[in-house]
Amino acid sequence: MDLHILDHRLRVTSISKTGLEQYTHPLIKLIFLRNRTRCKFFSLTETPENYTVVLDEEGFKELQPSEHLQVEGSTWLPLNVVSNGNASSSSQSVGVTKIAKSVIAPLAEQHVSVFMLSTYQTDFILVREKDLSVVVESLVEEFNIFREEGGESVPVHSQDACNGLQRNGREVPHATVHPVLIPENQFCVMSLDPDTLPAIATILIDVLFYSNSPREGASIDQDMECIKFFSFSMIDGYVSLVMDTEAQKQFPTDLLFTSSSGELWRMVRIGGQPLGFDECGIVAQISQPLADSDISAYYISTFSFDHALVPEEDIVSVTEMLQAQRMSS
Amino acid sequence: MSSGYKPDILWSPHHADRYVICDTELSLYRIGPAGSSETKAGALPLSEETAATLLAINSDTPYMKCVAWYPKQEPECLLAVGQANGRVVLTSLGQSHNSKCKELVGKEFVPKHARQCNTLAWNPVDSNWLAAGLDKHRADFSVLIWDISSKFSPEAVPAEKVRLSGDVDSGLVVTKPLYELGQNDACLSLCWLPRDHQKLLLAGMHRNLAIFDLRNTSQKTFVNTKAIQGVTVDPHFQDRVASFFEGQVAIWDLRKFEKPVFTLTEQPKPLTKVAWCPTRMGLLATLTRDSNIIRLYDMQHTPMPFGDEVEPTIIERSVQPCSESIISSFAWHPSAQNRMVVVSPNRVMNDFTVFERISLAWSSTTALMWACGRHLYECTEDAGQGVAAAEKDIATKMRERAQSHYGHDTVQVWRNHVLAGGDDPQLRSLWYTLHFMKQYTENVEQKQQSNKQSLIYSGIKNIVKSSSGTTETRRCWSGSDRQTDVPWYHSEERSLALQLCGWISRGPDIDVEPFLKSLEQEGEWERAAAVALFNLDIRRAIQILNKGASAEKGDLNLNVVAMALSGYTDEKNSLWREMCSSLRLQLKKPYLCVMFAFLTSEPGAYDAVLYESRVAVRDRVAFACMFLNDAQLPRYIDKLANEMKEAGNLEGILLTGLTKDGVDLMESYVDQTGDVQTASFCMLKGSPGEVLKDPRVQCWIENYRNLLDAWRFWHKRAEFDIHRSKLDSSSKPLAQVFVSCNFCGKSISYSCSAMPHQGRGFSQYGVSGSPTKSKVTSCPGCRKPLPRCALCLMNMGTPVSSCPGTGKADEKADLTRDKKLAQFNNWFTWCHNCRHGGHAGHMLSWFRDHSECPVSACTCKCMQLDTTGNLVPSDSV
């Protein structure tokens, strides 16, 4: 297995719902006017609390600082696992589950905080730049690590990165088991030909920026059960969309790519209150049991909470499993 | 190819006249000659000769990303279309509904997770297999190999059930691929390897090219590279693959897949298409975005990558098929050589043939060859008998002259012009000049006048300059007492000049009678008459003309001229004078013309004679030497010499001699004719070493020698070298071969010269002299025996015994020839590789029938090591 440290230096930011109007211009530019910006990594996720924007430094320049913009202080680097083509295809599970044991668990053990971003195409594991030496040290056993620089893949060896194993220095807090919320809405993960993006521009703008305006026919009763969640990302020219089935109805069916099986996903939101960026082992908490039961999952971290997506048919067992976990702790 | 909505072009694999343009729809065109009955009114002109007719349009498949044409003959015109959502649809164009591909058309192959289909490739052998390269998905493979016949396999839904359910479409959707490759990666381009149809070359997102073998998909060879945008196999060289990325093209050799054989990085803009020419070995065409230029890389006999240093020769060219318009895509014609159709973004098509480079080669004989495309043209001289000798190519002439020993007659030097064919007035003049020069020096030698000897070869120009003590006389017309008012000049140098002109044989008396006799003999009546007249002998002139008129094939008009001549009067205002000076211009014969010019001109003003270019230079110069004064003569000679020099006229050698001026003149002659042969021989005659040292002369001589070698006239070349060394002692070659004794290591010829017996050279080893006399079979230094001949087992130095089979009569007949050969037959010769050898004669006869060394245990293929050994000289000994 190969682990690639991608050539993006990322910032994790959050825009408050009230301050959105100040940022619609840069966001629209980053989403639709690809040739006007040099941003190669852009992800926008709407949650009930705020908008989480993860973007590279080129894109970050577009965002004017204000009271509505919260920025996490560190620079994050995306990691990507490449199966090298000869991985056994026996396990049908996808996404985070596949890398739970090989990447997420070792990093949790080393107390490296990770920020997960799953897309239609692949899973990105974001780590802080300052943690990179620890990351390399703890994963070098398992992976051939390459750092991508200017289009070339340069092999990374552990001694290059760090002189011996050093702990993060942080106290090992007793793993807190966070409360989870399992909303009722069904989600789908989709992609799109970037060339057809202009065709759905108005719908996308509507869904992204006007989601709070009352919609005809949408019953307010469901609000308690459903949560607003929409994610758009465009990374190296690949578009990925995560939305619930309600939002999906607004899009023309022939433009969005999805699985032929039409699979749907349920969400598990982790955290009763904002999780912050320092706590580690949260992803591992969820992904480990899923991996044990061979359940595939997407995992999307946002500024405040983490979100795992699991197949609809597995939600019952996942719920039980998480409850069991709470009981035991 | 991520062409977006720009049109791409695809040529039918089996119909050389059909192609498809694909952008948002598929359009099938037929290409044909413009203006023919086949092409209808709606035909689009592609070039001056060709036009395209639209046959069919198919717009059933939206969001096309890539198209691939079914490679087999049947069903024809079956296309696979890769769509933006990853579905691959089979479709067809211009086919009737009952055609063979009916069952296949409309069939869809759907990946588990939708994403763009980047590339499609049909397997060239198992044509049911269609490989599709898709963008990446986190949980899916990027390369899916579909079996287009899978519906018909027994496992598929029975046809009955389909009919009952009425859902025909469901039967047309295939979701289970035959093979899945490349997890977690995008496939940007792929191709099947023609050498092994189970192998697939993929270009993936993670910057690598990988070769998968379908028999064992877990194994693959891969290499990291940025050049992953497109891969394409050279149809002529199945191990050669081109892949590209942005503005770079990498050429790979699959047998040495670690790194590209070389990379072409010229273009600042990203490439959009790279294609090998199917009709021409090693020709790669590349197109960059928004460009109107197609760049061609011609890889010349790419050597195998022996070392890292080997860089193949690549000739780069660009072509501009349509002058202004940007090219969207292009496609090589599958069979017509170097032909392509290009299409612009707004679908304007253009039929275009890349013109092949022409390479040209002159043969050392007269032939000229050039190659263009697959054609080889030879241009040879018309060897028919009707061709006039003067029109023959100089190479032919020189070959013929070399064979007739041209230049080698050192006694009767003038005869060389006869050897040269005797039909070139310039050569005739040249060799006569050289003859007279030689004749004079020989006479002078008898007279022991060495000061003139150096002067004689420096030409009349210098002779005249040194002239002193000219006497001016007024001679009478011979046969009458009448004084002429024509001043006549005489000096020693002038008479020397007249000798060189050939008018008189030796000075100081001016007696042209022998010259006139020889002219009469040759039938040059007019010239003889003119010479007689210039010597103020009208009577003799009239006599010559009469003789000419009465001679066999004589011209009766000469009598008329004689009549006119007899009426000569020196009265200034006579009717005779008036008529002669005006009518003489109508005379066709130059010598007759100058005769009357002389008679009618004022004394000292003989321009009409001196500048009559049809009169031989030697006659004009001789005339000038007699009738021009000391001031006029050098001016005239200088002027004439410069004229000759510029014209490269060999007659001018008379004036310039074999001096630097003469070399200048010869240079101009060689520039015009290329006749290095005459130049070499002529300059060798110049005894002063200065002209021979002139680099131009050395160059002519070397070129002539090379030419003789190239014609395989080795004997002629040797003869020339001998001839040359006789005339130019500095050109004698030094000894190049020494034979050293095996025991004492001394040269056997060197040691003998150091011995008391002086003067023993190779001659004593049977190299020359009588074969029976000399018999030295041991080293003169140490007295040990010389090696034995491998064939006769005699020690070297033993003369070769004559062949026992030859009859006595033959021997006598070929005596001279045998003698010459016998000398060489006794030479030592040996193979440089195995060091076996013996008598040259024995070796020659052995290797006539064998290629292996005559020594029994030796397997050396001596003869094959000698690259020129099998060439036969094309001249006789």
PDB file of N, CA, C and O in Angstrom, chain A residues 8-11 13 15 23-32 34 37-45 51-60 62-63 117 119 124 197 204 208-209 230-241:
ATOM      1  N   HIS A   8      -0.940  19.751  -1.164  1.00  0.00           N
ATOM      2  CA  HIS A   8      -1.866  20.842  -0.815  1.00  0.00           C
ATOM      3  C   HIS A   8      -1.588  21.237   0.630  1.00  0.00           C
ATOM      4  O   HIS A   8      -1.378  20.370   1.481  1.00  0.00           O
ATOM      5  N   ARG A   9      -1.613  22.525   0.889  1.00  0.00           N
ATOM      6  CA  ARG A   9      -1.493  23.008   2.279  1.00  0.00           C
ATOM      7  C   ARG A   9      -2.832  23.644   2.627  1.00  0.00           C
ATOM      8  O   ARG A   9      -3.224  24.641   2.024  1.00  0.00           O
ATOM      9  N   LEU A  10      -3.521  23.023   3.550  1.00  0.00           N
ATOM     10  CA  LEU A  10      -4.935  23.346   3.731  1.00  0.00           C
ATOM     11  C   LEU A  10      -5.201  24.114   5.019  1.00  0.00           C
ATOM     12  O   LEU A  10      -4.486  23.973   6.013  1.00  0.00           O
ATOM     13  N   ARG A  11      -6.269  24.899   4.970  1.00  0.00           N
ATOM     14  CA  ARG A  11      -6.768  25.580   6.164  1.00  0.00           C
ATOM     15  C   ARG A  11      -8.198  25.132   6.388  1.00  0.00           C
ATOM     16  O   ARG A  11      -8.951  24.908   5.449  1.00  0.00           O
ATOM     17  N   THR A  13     -11.678  26.236   8.006  1.00  0.00           N
ATOM     18  CA  THR A  13     -12.349  27.451   8.471  1.00  0.00           C
ATOM     19  C   THR A  13     -13.837  27.182   8.653  1.00  0.00           C
ATOM     20  O   THR A  13     -14.350  26.164   8.183  1.00  0.00           O
ATOM     21  N   ILE A  15     -17.630  29.415   8.550  1.00  0.00           N
ATOM     22  CA  ILE A  15     -18.352  30.659   8.341  1.00  0.00           C
ATOM     23  C   ILE A  15     -19.691  30.520   9.047  1.00  0.00           C
ATOM     24  O   ILE A  15     -20.395  29.524   8.840  1.00  0.00           O
ATOM     25  N   TYR A  23     -19.655  36.203   2.406  1.00  0.00           N
ATOM     26  CA  TYR A  23     -18.728  35.276   1.761  1.00  0.00           C
ATOM     27  C   TYR A  23     -19.279  34.622   0.500  1.00  0.00           C
ATOM     28  O   TYR A  23     -18.624  33.787  -0.108  1.00  0.00           O
ATOM     29  N   THR A  24     -20.491  34.980   0.114  1.00  0.00           N
ATOM     30  CA  THR A  24     -21.064  34.315  -1.068  1.00  0.00           C
ATOM     31  C   THR A  24     -20.220  34.586  -2.307  1.00  0.00           C
ATOM     32  O   THR A  24     -20.010  33.698  -3.137  1.00  0.00           O
ATOM     33  N   HIS A  25     -19.686  35.789  -2.432  1.00  0.00           N
ATOM     34  CA  HIS A  25     -18.903  36.087  -3.633  1.00  0.00           C
ATOM     35  C   HIS A  25     -17.659  35.202  -3.764  1.00  0.00           C
ATOM     36  O   HIS A  25     -17.494  34.521  -4.773  1.00  0.00           O
ATOM     37  N   PRO A  26     -16.798  35.180  -2.711  1.00  0.00           N
ATOM     38  CA  PRO A  26     -15.639  34.277  -2.858  1.00  0.00           C
ATOM     39  C   PRO A  26     -16.035  32.818  -3.019  1.00  0.00           C
ATOM     40  O   PRO A  26     -15.374  32.080  -3.757  1.00  0.00           O
ATOM     41  N   LEU A  27     -17.100  32.391  -2.366  1.00  0.00           N
ATOM     42  CA  LEU A  27     -17.486  30.979  -2.473  1.00  0.00           C
ATOM     43  C   LEU A  27     -17.950  30.645  -3.885  1.00  0.00           C
ATOM     44  O   LEU A  27     -17.571  29.614  -4.448  1.00  0.00           O
ATOM     45  N   ILE A  28     -18.752  31.539  -4.462  1.00  0.00           N
ATOM     46  CA  ILE A  28     -19.229  31.290  -5.825  1.00  0.00           C
ATOM     47  C   ILE A  28     -18.062  31.265  -6.801  1.00  0.00           C
ATOM     48  O   ILE A  28     -17.978  30.429  -7.698  1.00  0.00           O
ATOM     49  N   LYS A  29     -17.115  32.159  -6.536  1.00  0.00           N
ATOM     50  CA  LYS A  29     -15.935  32.182  -7.394  1.00  0.00           C
ATOM     51  C   LYS A  29     -15.172  30.865  -7.293  1.00  0.00           C
ATOM     52  O   LYS A  29     -14.756  30.276  -8.297  1.00  0.00           O
ATOM     53  N   LEU A  30     -15.031  30.384  -6.057  1.00  0.00           N
ATOM     54  CA  LEU A  30     -14.263  29.152  -5.869  1.00  0.00           C
ATOM     55  C   LEU A  30     -14.975  27.939  -6.442  1.00  0.00           C
ATOM     56  O   LEU A  30     -14.343  26.986  -6.912  1.00  0.00           O
ATOM     57  N   ILE A  31     -16.306  27.974  -6.425  1.00  0.00           N
ATOM     58  CA  ILE A  31     -17.049  26.803  -6.909  1.00  0.00           C
ATOM     59  C   ILE A  31     -17.182  26.832  -8.427  1.00  0.00           C
ATOM     60  O   ILE A  31     -16.943  25.823  -9.095  1.00  0.00           O
ATOM     61  N   PHE A  32     -17.554  27.978  -8.975  1.00  0.00           N
ATOM     62  CA  PHE A  32     -17.963  27.980 -10.390  1.00  0.00           C
ATOM     63  C   PHE A  32     -16.927  28.531 -11.349  1.00  0.00           C
ATOM     64  O   PHE A  32     -16.954  28.201 -12.523  1.00  0.00           O
ATOM     65  N   ARG A  34     -13.629  28.181 -12.054  1.00  0.00           N
ATOM     66  CA  ARG A  34     -12.411  27.429 -11.793  1.00  0.00           C
ATOM     67  C   ARG A  34     -11.181  28.077 -12.430  1.00  0.00           C
ATOM     68  O   ARG A  34     -10.076  27.995 -11.916  1.00  0.00           O
ATOM     69  N   THR A  37      -9.387  31.084 -10.426  1.00  0.00           N
ATOM     70  CA  THR A  37      -8.713  30.888  -9.153  1.00  0.00           C
ATOM     71  C   THR A  37      -7.732  29.740  -9.295  1.00  0.00           C
ATOM     72  O   THR A  37      -7.881  28.888 -10.154  1.00  0.00           O
ATOM     73  N   ARG A  38      -6.718  29.769  -8.469  1.00  0.00           N
ATOM     74  CA  ARG A  38      -5.733  28.698  -8.527  1.00  0.00           C
ATOM     75  C   ARG A  38      -5.970  27.679  -7.426  1.00  0.00           C
ATOM     76  O   ARG A  38      -5.120  26.854  -7.136  1.00  0.00           O
ATOM     77  N   CYS A  39      -7.149  27.780  -6.815  1.00  0.00           N
ATOM     78  CA  CYS A  39      -7.482  26.865  -5.736  1.00  0.00           C
ATOM     79  C   CYS A  39      -7.716  25.471  -6.297  1.00  0.00           C
ATOM     80  O   CYS A  39      -8.486  25.293  -7.227  1.00  0.00           O
ATOM     81  N   LYS A  40      -7.008  24.483  -5.736  1.00  0.00           N
ATOM     82  CA  LYS A  40      -7.122  23.116  -6.253  1.00  0.00           C
ATOM     83  C   LYS A  40      -7.876  22.210  -5.291  1.00  0.00           C
ATOM     84  O   LYS A  40      -8.196  21.085  -5.626  1.00  0.00           O
ATOM     85  N   PHE A  41      -8.052  22.680  -4.078  1.00  0.00           N
ATOM     86  CA  PHE A  41      -8.676  21.847  -3.047  1.00  0.00           C
ATOM     87  C   PHE A  41      -9.713  22.712  -2.352  1.00  0.00           C
ATOM     88  O   PHE A  41      -9.372  23.695  -1.699  1.00  0.00           O
ATOM     89  N   PHE A  42     -10.969  22.356  -2.553  1.00  0.00           N
ATOM     90  CA  PHE A  42     -12.029  23.166  -1.963  1.00  0.00           C
ATOM     91  C   PHE A  42     -13.137  22.248  -1.476  1.00  0.00           C
ATOM     92  O   PHE A  42     -13.579  21.359  -2.204  1.00  0.00           O
ATOM     93  N   SER A  43     -13.554  22.460  -0.235  1.00  0.00           N
ATOM     94  CA  SER A  43     -14.666  21.668   0.294  1.00  0.00           C
ATOM     95  C   SER A  43     -15.543  22.577   1.152  1.00  0.00           C
ATOM     96  O   SER A  43     -15.040  23.332   1.987  1.00  0.00           O
ATOM     97  N   LEU A  44     -16.825  22.505   0.877  1.00  0.00           N
ATOM     98  CA  LEU A  44     -17.786  23.335   1.616  1.00  0.00           C
ATOM     99  C   LEU A  44     -18.864  22.412   2.162  1.00  0.00           C
ATOM    100  O   LEU A  44     -19.472  21.660   1.407  1.00  0.00           O
ATOM    101  N   THR A  45     -19.028  22.438   3.482  1.00  0.00           N
ATOM    102  CA  THR A  45     -20.034  21.570   4.086  1.00  0.00           C
ATOM    103  C   THR A  45     -20.972  22.412   4.947  1.00  0.00           C
ATOM    104  O   THR A  45     -20.512  23.145   5.827  1.00  0.00           O
ATOM    105  N   TYR A  51     -21.090  26.838   8.235  1.00  0.00           N
ATOM    106  CA  TYR A  51     -20.506  26.306   7.003  1.00  0.00           C
ATOM    107  C   TYR A  51     -19.050  26.010   7.276  1.00  0.00           C
ATOM    108  O   TYR A  51     -18.311  26.908   7.697  1.00  0.00           O
ATOM    109  N   THR A  52     -18.607  24.787   7.021  1.00  0.00           N
ATOM    110  CA  THR A  52     -17.190  24.452   7.183  1.00  0.00           C
ATOM    111  C   THR A  52     -16.540  24.529   5.807  1.00  0.00           C
ATOM    112  O   THR A  52     -17.025  23.915   4.850  1.00  0.00           O
ATOM    113  N   VAL A  53     -15.491  25.319   5.721  1.00  0.00           N
ATOM    114  CA  VAL A  53     -14.795  25.446   4.436  1.00  0.00           C
ATOM    115  C   VAL A  53     -13.367  24.963   4.622  1.00  0.00           C
ATOM    116  O   VAL A  53     -12.641  25.481   5.470  1.00  0.00           O
ATOM    117  N   VAL A  54     -13.000  23.948   3.867  1.00  0.00           N
ATOM    118  CA  VAL A  54     -11.621  23.473   3.883  1.00  0.00           C
ATOM    119  C   VAL A  54     -11.031  23.813   2.515  1.00  0.00           C
ATOM    120  O   VAL A  54     -11.611  23.440   1.492  1.00  0.00           O
ATOM    121  N   LEU A  55      -9.925  24.538   2.491  1.00  0.00           N
ATOM    122  CA  LEU A  55      -9.399  24.942   1.183  1.00  0.00           C
ATOM    123  C   LEU A  55      -7.897  25.194   1.276  1.00  0.00           C
ATOM    124  O   LEU A  55      -7.350  25.345   2.375  1.00  0.00           O
ATOM    125  N   ASP A  56      -7.250  25.178   0.144  1.00  0.00           N
ATOM    126  CA  ASP A  56      -5.802  25.379   0.164  1.00  0.00           C
ATOM    127  C   ASP A  56      -5.465  26.860   0.284  1.00  0.00           C
ATOM    128  O   ASP A  56      -6.357  27.712   0.308  1.00  0.00           O
ATOM    129  N   GLU A  57      -4.205  27.171   0.390  1.00  0.00           N
ATOM    130  CA  GLU A  57      -3.806  28.540   0.688  1.00  0.00           C
ATOM    131  C   GLU A  57      -4.197  29.516  -0.420  1.00  0.00           C
ATOM    132  O   GLU A  57      -4.514  30.666  -0.160  1.00  0.00           O
ATOM    133  N   GLU A  58      -4.197  29.017  -1.653  1.00  0.00           N
ATOM    134  CA  GLU A  58      -4.627  29.871  -2.764  1.00  0.00           C
ATOM    135  C   GLU A  58      -6.074  30.288  -2.567  1.00  0.00           C
ATOM    136  O   GLU A  58      -6.439  31.442  -2.774  1.00  0.00           O
ATOM    137  N   GLY A  59      -6.893  29.307  -2.183  1.00  0.00           N
ATOM    138  CA  GLY A  59      -8.307  29.600  -1.961  1.00  0.00           C
ATOM    139  C   GLY A  59      -8.521  30.443  -0.716  1.00  0.00           C
ATOM    140  O   GLY A  59      -9.392  31.306  -0.682  1.00  0.00           O
ATOM    141  N   PHE A  60      -7.689  30.201   0.284  1.00  0.00           N
ATOM    142  CA  PHE A  60      -7.852  30.894   1.567  1.00  0.00           C
ATOM    143  C   PHE A  60      -7.669  32.397   1.403  1.00  0.00           C
ATOM    144  O   PHE A  60      -8.277  33.192   2.109  1.00  0.00           O
ATOM    145  N   GLU A  62      -8.847  34.174  -0.752  1.00  0.00           N
ATOM    146  CA  GLU A  62     -10.091  34.804  -1.180  1.00  0.00           C
ATOM    147  C   GLU A  62     -10.983  35.197   0.001  1.00  0.00           C
ATOM    148  O   GLU A  62     -11.868  36.030  -0.145  1.00  0.00           O
ATOM    149  N   LEU A  63     -10.776  34.525   1.110  1.00  0.00           N
ATOM    150  CA  LEU A  63     -11.679  34.759   2.243  1.00  0.00           C
ATOM    151  C   LEU A  63     -11.149  35.904   3.111  1.00  0.00           C
ATOM    152  O   LEU A  63     -10.068  35.811   3.692  1.00  0.00           O
ATOM    153  N   LEU A 117     -12.100  13.629   5.506  1.00  0.00           N
ATOM    154  CA  LEU A 117     -12.933  14.170   4.434  1.00  0.00           C
ATOM    155  C   LEU A 117     -13.100  13.094   3.373  1.00  0.00           C
ATOM    156  O   LEU A 117     -12.179  12.814   2.613  1.00  0.00           O
ATOM    157  N   THR A 119     -14.864  11.662   0.004  1.00  0.00           N
ATOM    158  CA  THR A 119     -15.539  12.151  -1.199  1.00  0.00           C
ATOM    159  C   THR A 119     -16.000  10.959  -2.017  1.00  0.00           C
ATOM    160  O   THR A 119     -15.729   9.811  -1.655  1.00  0.00           O
ATOM    161  N   PHE A 124      -9.797  11.484   2.178  1.00  0.00           N
ATOM    162  CA  PHE A 124      -8.627  12.259   2.557  1.00  0.00           C
ATOM    163  C   PHE A 124      -8.527  12.261   4.071  1.00  0.00           C
ATOM    164  O   PHE A 124      -9.523  12.443   4.777  1.00  0.00           O
ATOM    165  N   LEU A 197     -21.017  21.514 -14.577  1.00  0.00           N
ATOM    166  CA  LEU A 197     -21.305  22.309 -13.375  1.00  0.00           C
ATOM    167  C   LEU A 197     -22.167  23.539 -13.674  1.00  0.00           C
ATOM    168  O   LEU A 197     -23.121  23.811 -12.947  1.00  0.00           O
ATOM    169  N   LEU A 204     -27.564  24.607  -7.406  1.00  0.00           N
ATOM    170  CA  LEU A 204     -26.547  24.470  -6.378  1.00  0.00           C
ATOM    171  C   LEU A 204     -26.513  25.705  -5.478  1.00  0.00           C
ATOM    172  O   LEU A 204     -26.438  25.586  -4.254  1.00  0.00           O
ATOM    173  N   LEU A 208     -27.261  25.637  -1.559  1.00  0.00           N
ATOM    174  CA  LEU A 208     -26.196  26.008  -0.640  1.00  0.00           C
ATOM    175  C   LEU A 208     -26.536  27.229   0.199  1.00  0.00           C
ATOM    176  O   LEU A 208     -26.309  27.252   1.397  1.00  0.00           O
ATOM    177  N   PHE A 209     -27.054  28.244  -0.466  1.00  0.00           N
ATOM    178  CA  PHE A 209     -27.157  29.528   0.226  1.00  0.00           C
ATOM    179  C   PHE A 209     -28.566  29.897   0.660  1.00  0.00           C
ATOM    180  O   PHE A 209     -28.741  30.803   1.447  1.00  0.00           O
ATOM    181  N   PHE A 230     -25.216  19.334   3.829  1.00  0.00           N
ATOM    182  CA  PHE A 230     -24.919  19.344   2.395  1.00  0.00           C
ATOM    183  C   PHE A 230     -23.422  19.593   2.241  1.00  0.00           C
ATOM    184  O   PHE A 230     -22.862  20.508   2.831  1.00  0.00           O
ATOM    185  N   SER A 231     -22.808  18.774   1.448  1.00  0.00           N
ATOM    186  CA  SER A 231     -21.362  18.949   1.269  1.00  0.00           C
ATOM    187  C   SER A 231     -21.033  18.994  -0.217  1.00  0.00           C
ATOM    188  O   SER A 231     -21.539  18.191  -1.006  1.00  0.00           O
ATOM    189  N   PHE A 232     -20.222  19.982  -0.571  1.00  0.00           N
ATOM    190  CA  PHE A 232     -19.738  20.092  -1.956  1.00  0.00           C
ATOM    191  C   PHE A 232     -18.217  20.173  -1.894  1.00  0.00           C
ATOM    192  O   PHE A 232     -17.669  20.961  -1.127  1.00  0.00           O
ATOM    193  N   SER A 233     -17.558  19.370  -2.701  1.00  0.00           N
ATOM    194  CA  SER A 233     -16.108  19.513  -2.738  1.00  0.00           C
ATOM    195  C   SER A 233     -15.614  19.396  -4.165  1.00  0.00           C
ATOM    196  O   SER A 233     -16.213  18.686  -4.987  1.00  0.00           O
ATOM    197  N   MET A 234     -14.584  20.150  -4.439  1.00  0.00           N
ATOM    198  CA  MET A 234     -13.941  20.042  -5.750  1.00  0.00           C
ATOM    199  C   MET A 234     -12.441  19.969  -5.489  1.00  0.00           C
ATOM    200  O   MET A 234     -11.800  20.943  -5.095  1.00  0.00           O
ATOM    201  N   ILE A 235     -11.893  18.772  -5.693  1.00  0.00           N
ATOM    202  CA  ILE A 235     -10.495  18.523  -5.342  1.00  0.00           C
ATOM    203  C   ILE A 235      -9.783  17.990  -6.576  1.00  0.00           C
ATOM    204  O   ILE A 235     -10.190  16.961  -7.136  1.00  0.00           O
ATOM    205  N   ASP A 236      -8.783  18.693  -7.028  1.00  0.00           N
ATOM    206  CA  ASP A 236      -8.018  18.318  -8.230  1.00  0.00           C
ATOM    207  C   ASP A 236      -8.939  18.068  -9.426  1.00  0.00           C
ATOM    208  O   ASP A 236      -8.714  17.144 -10.214  1.00  0.00           O
ATOM    209  N   GLY A 237      -9.980  18.874  -9.532  1.00  0.00           N
ATOM    210  CA  GLY A 237     -10.865  18.755 -10.685  1.00  0.00           C
ATOM    211  C   GLY A 237     -11.981  17.739 -10.516  1.00  0.00           C
ATOM    212  O   GLY A 237     -12.786  17.576 -11.429  1.00  0.00           O
ATOM    213  N   TYR A 238     -12.014  17.051  -9.404  1.00  0.00           N
ATOM    214  CA  TYR A 238     -13.083  16.084  -9.180  1.00  0.00           C
ATOM    215  C   TYR A 238     -14.130  16.664  -8.243  1.00  0.00           C
ATOM    216  O   TYR A 238     -13.810  17.191  -7.188  1.00  0.00           O
ATOM    217  N   VAL A 239     -15.386  16.530  -8.652  1.00  0.00           N
ATOM    218  CA  VAL A 239     -16.486  17.080  -7.863  1.00  0.00           C
ATOM    219  C   VAL A 239     -17.114  15.950  -7.060  1.00  0.00           C
ATOM    220  O   VAL A 239     -17.301  14.853  -7.566  1.00  0.00           O
ATOM    221  N   SER A 240     -17.416  16.241  -5.818  1.00  0.00           N
ATOM    222  CA  SER A 240     -18.126  15.275  -4.984  1.00  0.00           C
ATOM    223  C   SER A 240     -19.236  16.007  -4.235  1.00  0.00           C
ATOM    224  O   SER A 240     -19.050  17.125  -3.776  1.00  0.00           O
ATOM    225  N   LEU A 241     -20.397  15.365  -4.163  1.00  0.00           N
ATOM    226  CA  LEU A 241     -21.550  15.987  -3.507  1.00  0.00           C
ATOM    227  C   LEU A 241     -22.145  14.996  -2.514  1.00  0.00           C
ATOM    228  O   LEU A 241     -22.274  13.810  -2.824  1.00  0.00           O
TER     229      LEU A 241
END
